[in-house]
Coordinates of N, CA and C in Angstrom, one line a residue:
Q24 N 0.8 -1.2 0.0 CA 0.0 0.0 0.0 C 0.9 1.2 0.0
G25 N 0.6 2.2 -0.9 CA 1.4 3.4 -1.0 C 2.5 3.4 -1.9
A26 N 2.8 2.3 -2.6 CA 3.9 2.1 -3.5 C 3.8 3.1 -4.6
D27 N 2.6 3.4 -5.1 CA 2.4 4.3 -6.2 C 2.7 5.8 -5.9
I28 N 2.7 6.1 -4.6 CA 2.9 7.5 -4.2 C 4.3 7.7 -3.5
F29 N 5.0 6.6 -3.2 CA 6.2 6.7 -2.5 C 7.2 7.4 -3.4
S30 N 7.9 8.5 -2.9 CA 8.8 9.3 -3.7 C 10.2 9.6 -3.1
A31 N 10.5 9.0 -1.9 CA 11.8 9.2 -1.3 C 12.9 8.4 -1.8
K32 N 14.1 9.0 -1.8 CA 15.3 8.3 -2.2 C 16.0 7.9 -0.9
I33 N 16.0 6.6 -0.6 CA 16.5 6.1 0.7 C 17.4 4.9 0.5
N34 N 18.3 4.7 1.5 CA 19.1 3.5 1.6 C 18.6 2.9 2.9
I35 N 17.9 1.8 2.8 CA 17.2 1.2 3.9 C 17.6 -0.3 4.1
E36 N 17.8 -0.7 5.3 CA 18.0 -2.1 5.7 C 16.9 -2.6 6.5
V37 N 16.3 -3.7 6.0 CA 15.1 -4.3 6.7 C 15.4 -5.8 6.7
Q38 N 14.6 -6.5 7.6 CA 14.7 -7.9 7.6 C 14.1 -8.6 6.4
R39 N 13.0 -8.1 6.0 CA 12.3 -8.7 4.8 C 11.6 -7.5 4.0
A40 N 11.5 -7.7 2.7 CA 10.8 -6.7 1.8 C 10.1 -7.4 0.7
S41 N 8.9 -7.0 0.4 CA 8.2 -7.5 -0.7 C 8.8 -7.0 -2.0
E42 N 8.5 -7.7 -3.1 CA 9.0 -7.3 -4.4 C 8.5 -5.9 -4.8
L43 N 7.2 -5.6 -4.4 CA 6.6 -4.3 -4.7 C 7.3 -3.2 -3.9
A44 N 7.6 -3.5 -2.7 CA 8.3 -2.5 -1.8 C 9.7 -2.2 -2.4
I45 N 10.4 -3.2 -2.8 CA 11.8 -3.1 -3.4 C 11.7 -2.2 -4.6
A46 N 10.7 -2.5 -5.5 CA 10.5 -1.8 -6.8 C 10.2 -0.3 -6.5
A47 N 9.3 0.0 -5.5 CA 9.0 1.4 -5.2 C 10.2 2.2 -4.7
I48 N 11.0 1.6 -4.0 CA 12.2 2.2 -3.5 C 13.3 2.4 -4.6
E49 N 13.5 1.4 -5.4 CA 14.5 1.4 -6.4 C 14.1 2.3 -7.6
K50 N 12.8 2.4 -7.8 CA 12.3 3.3 -8.9 C 12.7 4.8 -8.6
N51 N 12.8 5.1 -7.4 CA 13.2 6.5 -7.0 C 14.7 6.7 -6.8
G52 N 15.5 5.7 -7.2 CA 16.9 5.8 -7.0 C 17.4 5.3 -5.6
G53 N 16.5 4.7 -4.9 CA 16.9 4.2 -3.5 C 17.5 2.8 -3.5
V54 N 17.9 2.4 -2.4 CA 18.5 1.1 -2.2 C 17.9 0.3 -1.1
V55 N 17.6 -1.0 -1.3 CA 17.1 -1.8 -0.2 C 18.1 -3.0 0.0
T56 N 18.3 -3.3 1.3 CA 19.1 -4.4 1.7 C 18.3 -5.2 2.7
T57 N 18.1 -6.5 2.5 CA 17.5 -7.3 3.6 C 18.6 -8.0 4.4
S58 N 18.5 -7.9 5.7 CA 19.5 -8.4 6.6 C 18.9 -9.2 7.7
F59 N 19.6 -10.2 8.1 CA 19.1 -11.0 9.2 C 19.6 -10.4 10.5
Y60 N 18.8 -10.4 11.5 CA 19.1 -10.0 12.9 C 18.7 -11.1 13.8
D61 N 19.7 -11.7 14.6 CA 19.3 -12.7 15.6 C 18.6 -12.0 16.7
P62 N 17.9 -12.7 17.6 CA 17.0 -12.0 18.6 C 17.8 -11.1 19.5
R63 N 19.0 -11.4 19.9 CA 19.8 -10.5 20.8 C 20.2 -9.2 20.0
S64 N 20.6 -9.4 18.8 CA 21.0 -8.2 18.0 C 19.8 -7.3 17.8
L65 N 18.7 -7.9 17.5 CA 17.5 -7.1 17.2 C 17.0 -6.4 18.5
E66 N 17.1 -7.0 19.6 CA 16.8 -6.3 20.9 C 17.7 -5.1 21.1
I67 N 19.0 -5.3 20.9 CA 20.0 -4.3 21.1 C 19.7 -3.1 20.1
L68 N 19.4 -3.5 18.9 CA 19.1 -2.5 17.9 C 17.9 -1.7 18.2
C69 N 16.9 -2.3 18.7 CA 15.6 -1.7 19.1 C 15.7 -0.8 20.4
K70 N 16.6 -1.2 21.3 CA 16.7 -0.5 22.5 C 18.2 -0.2 22.8
P71 N 18.8 0.7 21.9 CA 20.2 0.9 22.1 C 20.7 1.6 23.4
V72 N 19.9 2.5 23.8 CA 20.3 3.3 25.1 C 20.3 2.3 26.2
V73 N 19.3 1.4 26.4 CA 19.3 0.4 27.4 C 20.6 -0.4 27.3
F74 N 20.9 -0.8 26.1 CA 22.1 -1.7 25.9 C 23.4 -0.9 26.3
F75 N 23.5 0.4 25.8 CA 24.8 1.1 26.0 C 24.9 1.4 27.5
L76 N 23.8 1.6 28.2 CA 23.9 1.9 29.7 C 24.5 0.7 30.5
R77 N 24.5 -0.5 29.9 CA 25.0 -1.6 30.6 C 26.6 -1.6 30.5
G78 N 27.1 -0.9 29.6 CA 28.6 -0.8 29.5 C 29.2 -2.1 28.9
Q79 N 28.5 -2.8 28.1 CA 29.0 -4.0 27.5 C 29.5 -3.8 26.1
P80 N 30.5 -4.6 25.6 CA 30.9 -4.4 24.2 C 29.8 -4.8 23.2
I81 N 29.7 -4.1 22.1 CA 28.7 -4.4 21.1 C 29.1 -5.8 20.6
P82 N 28.1 -6.7 20.6 CA 28.4 -8.1 20.1 C 28.4 -8.1 18.6
K83 N 28.9 -9.3 18.1 CA 28.8 -9.5 16.6 C 27.4 -10.0 16.3
R84 N 26.9 -9.5 15.2 CA 25.6 -10.0 14.8 C 25.8 -11.4 14.2
M85 N 24.9 -12.3 14.6 CA 25.0 -13.7 14.2 C 24.6 -13.8 12.7
L86 N 25.1 -14.8 12.0 CA 24.7 -15.1 10.7 C 23.4 -15.8 10.7
P87 N 22.6 -15.8 9.6 CA 21.3 -16.4 9.6 C 21.4 -18.0 9.8
P88 N 20.3 -18.5 10.4 CA 20.3 -20.0 10.5 C 20.2 -20.6 9.1
E89 N 20.5 -21.9 9.0 CA 20.5 -22.6 7.7 C 19.3 -22.4 6.9
D90 N 18.1 -22.4 7.5 CA 16.8 -22.3 6.7 C 16.6 -20.9 6.2
L91 N 17.4 -19.9 6.6 CA 17.3 -18.5 6.0 C 18.4 -18.1 5.1
V92 N 19.4 -18.9 5.0 CA 20.6 -18.6 4.2 C 20.2 -18.3 2.8
L93 N 19.4 -19.1 2.2 CA 19.0 -18.9 0.8 C 18.3 -17.5 0.6
Y94 N 17.5 -17.1 1.5 CA 16.8 -15.8 1.4 C 17.8 -14.7 1.4
Y95 N 18.7 -14.7 2.3 CA 19.7 -13.6 2.5 C 20.9 -13.7 1.5
T96 N 21.0 -14.7 0.8 CA 22.0 -14.8 -0.3 C 21.4 -14.6 -1.7
D97 N 20.1 -14.4 -1.7 CA 19.3 -14.2 -3.0 C 19.3 -12.8 -3.4
A98 N 19.8 -12.5 -4.6 CA 19.9 -11.1 -5.0 C 18.5 -10.5 -5.3
R99 N 17.5 -11.4 -5.6 CA 16.2 -10.9 -5.9 C 15.5 -10.4 -4.6
N100 N 16.0 -10.9 -3.4 CA 15.5 -10.3 -2.1 C 16.4 -9.2 -1.6
R101 N 17.4 -8.9 -2.4 CA 18.4 -7.8 -2.0 C 19.1 -8.2 -0.7
G102 N 19.4 -9.5 -0.6 CA 20.0 -10.1 0.6 C 21.4 -9.5 0.8
Y103 N 21.7 -9.3 2.1 CA 23.0 -8.7 2.4 C 24.2 -9.6 2.2
L104 N 23.9 -10.9 2.0 CA 24.9 -11.9 1.7 C 25.0 -12.2 0.2
A105 N 24.2 -11.5 -0.6 CA 24.1 -11.8 -2.1 C 25.3 -11.2 -2.8
D106 N 25.7 -11.8 -3.9 CA 26.7 -11.3 -4.8 C 26.3 -10.0 -5.3
P107 N 27.1 -8.9 -5.1 CA 26.7 -7.6 -5.6 C 26.4 -7.5 -7.1
S108 N 27.2 -8.2 -7.9 CA 26.9 -8.2 -9.3 C 25.5 -8.8 -9.7
K109 N 25.1 -9.8 -8.9 CA 23.8 -10.4 -9.1 C 22.7 -9.5 -8.6
V110 N 23.0 -8.7 -7.6 CA 22.0 -7.7 -7.1 C 21.7 -6.7 -8.2
E111 N 22.8 -6.2 -8.9 CA 22.6 -5.3 -10.0 C 21.8 -5.9 -11.1
E112 N 22.0 -7.1 -11.4 CA 21.2 -7.8 -12.5 C 19.7 -7.9 -12.0
A113 N 19.5 -8.2 -10.8 CA 18.2 -8.3 -10.2 C 17.5 -7.0 -10.2
R114 N 18.2 -5.9 -10.0 CA 17.6 -4.6 -10.0 C 17.1 -4.2 -11.4
L115 N 17.9 -4.6 -12.4 CA 17.5 -4.3 -13.8 C 16.3 -5.2 -14.2
E116 N 16.3 -6.4 -13.8 CA 15.1 -7.3 -14.1 C 13.9 -6.8 -13.4
L117 N 13.9 -6.3 -12.2 CA 12.8 -5.8 -11.5 C 12.2 -4.5 -12.2
A118 N 13.1 -3.7 -12.6 CA 12.7 -2.4 -13.3 C 12.0 -2.8 -14.6
K119 N 12.5 -3.8 -15.3 CA 11.9 -4.2 -16.6 C 10.5 -4.8 -16.3
K120 N 10.4 -5.6 -15.2 CA 9.1 -6.2 -14.9 C 8.1 -5.2 -14.5
Y121 N 8.5 -4.1 -13.8 CA 7.5 -3.1 -13.4 C 7.4 -1.9 -14.3
G122 N 8.2 -1.9 -15.4 CA 8.1 -0.9 -16.4 C 8.7 0.5 -16.0
Y123 N 9.8 0.5 -15.3 CA 10.4 1.8 -15.0 C 11.9 1.8 -15.4
T124 N 12.5 2.9 -15.6 CA 13.9 3.0 -15.9 C 14.6 3.1 -14.6
L125 N 15.6 2.3 -14.4 CA 16.3 2.3 -13.2 C 17.3 3.4 -13.2
P126 N 17.2 4.3 -12.2 CA 18.2 5.5 -12.2 C 19.6 5.0 -11.9
D127 N 20.6 5.6 -12.6 CA 22.0 5.3 -12.4 C 22.5 6.0 -11.1
I128 N 22.5 5.2 -10.0 CA 22.9 5.9 -8.7 C 24.3 6.2 -8.7
T129 N 25.2 5.7 -9.6 CA 26.6 6.0 -9.6 C 26.8 7.5 -9.9
K130 N 25.8 8.1 -10.6 CA 26.0 9.5 -11.0 C 25.2 10.4 -10.1
D131 N 24.6 9.9 -9.0 CA 23.8 10.6 -8.1 C 24.7 11.3 -7.1
E132 N 24.3 12.6 -6.7 CA 25.1 13.3 -5.7 C 25.0 12.6 -4.3
L133 N 24.1 11.7 -4.1 CA 24.0 10.9 -2.9 C 24.5 9.5 -3.0
F134 N 25.3 9.3 -4.1 CA 25.9 8.0 -4.3 C 26.6 7.4 -3.1
Q135 N 27.4 8.2 -2.4 CA 28.1 7.6 -1.3 C 27.2 7.1 -0.2
M136 N 26.1 7.9 0.1 CA 25.1 7.4 1.1 C 24.4 6.2 0.5
L137 N 24.0 6.2 -0.7 CA 23.3 5.1 -1.3 C 24.1 3.8 -1.4
S138 N 25.4 3.9 -1.5 CA 26.2 2.7 -1.7 C 26.8 2.2 -0.4
T139 N 26.6 2.9 0.7 CA 27.1 2.5 2.0 C 26.4 1.3 2.6
R140 N 27.2 0.3 3.0 CA 26.7 -0.9 3.6 C 27.4 -1.2 4.9
K141 N 26.7 -1.9 5.8 CA 27.4 -2.4 7.1 C 28.0 -3.7 6.8
D142 N 29.0 -4.0 7.6 CA 29.6 -5.3 7.6 C 28.5 -6.3 8.1
P143 N 28.5 -7.6 7.5 CA 27.5 -8.5 7.9 C 27.4 -8.8 9.4
R144 N 28.5 -8.5 10.1 CA 28.5 -8.8 11.6 C 28.2 -7.6 12.4
Q145 N 28.0 -6.4 11.8 CA 27.7 -5.2 12.5 C 26.3 -5.0 12.8
I146 N 26.0 -4.5 14.0 CA 24.6 -4.2 14.4 C 24.3 -2.8 14.1
F147 N 25.2 -1.9 14.5 CA 25.0 -0.4 14.3 C 25.9 0.1 13.2
F148 N 25.4 0.9 12.3 CA 26.2 1.6 11.3 C 27.2 2.5 12.0
G149 N 28.5 2.4 11.7 CA 29.5 3.3 12.3 C 30.1 2.8 13.6
L150 N 29.5 1.7 14.2 CA 30.0 1.2 15.4 C 30.4 -0.3 15.2
A151 N 31.6 -0.6 15.5 CA 32.1 -2.0 15.2 C 31.8 -2.9 16.4
P152 N 31.6 -4.2 16.1 CA 31.6 -5.2 17.2 C 32.8 -5.0 18.1
G153 N 32.6 -5.1 19.4 CA 33.7 -5.0 20.4 C 33.8 -3.7 21.0
W154 N 33.3 -2.7 20.4 CA 33.4 -1.3 20.9 C 32.4 -1.2 22.1
V155 N 32.7 -0.3 23.0 CA 31.8 0.0 24.1 C 31.5 1.5 24.0
V156 N 30.2 1.7 24.0 CA 29.7 3.1 24.0 C 29.4 3.6 25.4
S157 N 30.1 4.6 25.9 CA 29.9 5.1 27.2 C 29.1 6.4 27.0
L158 N 27.8 6.3 27.3 CA 26.9 7.5 27.2 C 27.3 8.6 28.3
S159 N 27.6 8.1 29.5 CA 27.9 9.1 30.5 C 29.2 9.9 30.2
D160 N 30.2 9.2 29.6 CA 31.4 9.9 29.3 C 31.4 10.5 27.9
K161 N 30.4 10.1 27.1 CA 30.3 10.5 25.7 C 31.5 10.1 24.9
K162 N 31.9 8.8 25.1 CA 33.1 8.3 24.5 C 32.8 6.9 23.9
I163 N 33.5 6.5 22.9 CA 33.5 5.2 22.4 C 34.9 4.6 22.7
L164 N 34.8 3.4 23.4 CA 36.0 2.7 23.8 C 36.2 1.6 22.8
K165 N 37.4 1.5 22.3 CA 37.7 0.5 21.3 C 38.8 -0.5 21.8
P166 N 38.6 -1.8 21.6 CA 39.6 -2.7 22.2 C 40.9 -2.6 21.4
T167 N 42.0 -2.8 22.2 CA 43.3 -2.8 21.6 C 44.0 -4.1 21.7
D168 N 43.6 -5.0 22.6 CA 44.1 -6.3 22.7 C 44.0 -7.1 21.4
E169 N 45.1 -7.7 21.0 CA 45.1 -8.5 19.7 C 44.1 -9.6 19.7
R170 N 43.9 -10.3 20.8 CA 42.9 -11.4 20.9 C 41.5 -10.9 20.7
L171 N 41.2 -9.8 21.3 CA 39.8 -9.2 21.1 C 39.6 -8.7 19.7
L172 N 40.6 -8.1 19.2 CA 40.5 -7.6 17.8 C 40.3 -8.7 16.8
K173 N 41.0 -9.8 17.0 CA 40.8 -11.0 16.2 C 39.4 -11.6 16.3
Y174 N 39.0 -11.7 17.6 CA 37.7 -12.3 17.8 C 36.6 -11.5 17.2
Y175 N 36.6 -10.2 17.4 CA 35.5 -9.3 16.9 C 35.6 -9.1 15.4
S176 N 36.7 -9.3 14.8 CA 36.8 -9.1 13.3 C 36.5 -10.4 12.5
S177 N 36.3 -11.5 13.2 CA 36.1 -12.8 12.5 C 34.6 -13.1 12.4

């Protein structure tokens, strides 16, 4: 509902998206990425202040369970684990199916914003797993220990 009047150019990450929703966003030069969030990561994402007040390191987002891997690796779903070249092909196919010309976002002044993606293990854009956000000190604490760096980067 509302796909015919949607006119924003956005870069959005959602857990699931219908074909029509993807088409409505891409028709305007926007970008959709479907991403899996395990229950803990989703809770942290929905209530970040509560999480940050605990003073715990941001965990790694878990990968999807076996029964969801196909969905998140499928370019037609704009899955975050899909091959980027296949996503581009799927974008063109969808534009053809719905009868619109796909805007060339590489020439858009917002290209950097539109092409920005999180790492598959990241919960928050701009904040890496392992970092601690101290709201009281207004600081981000980053691990320096090699073992921690290796753990959070894997």
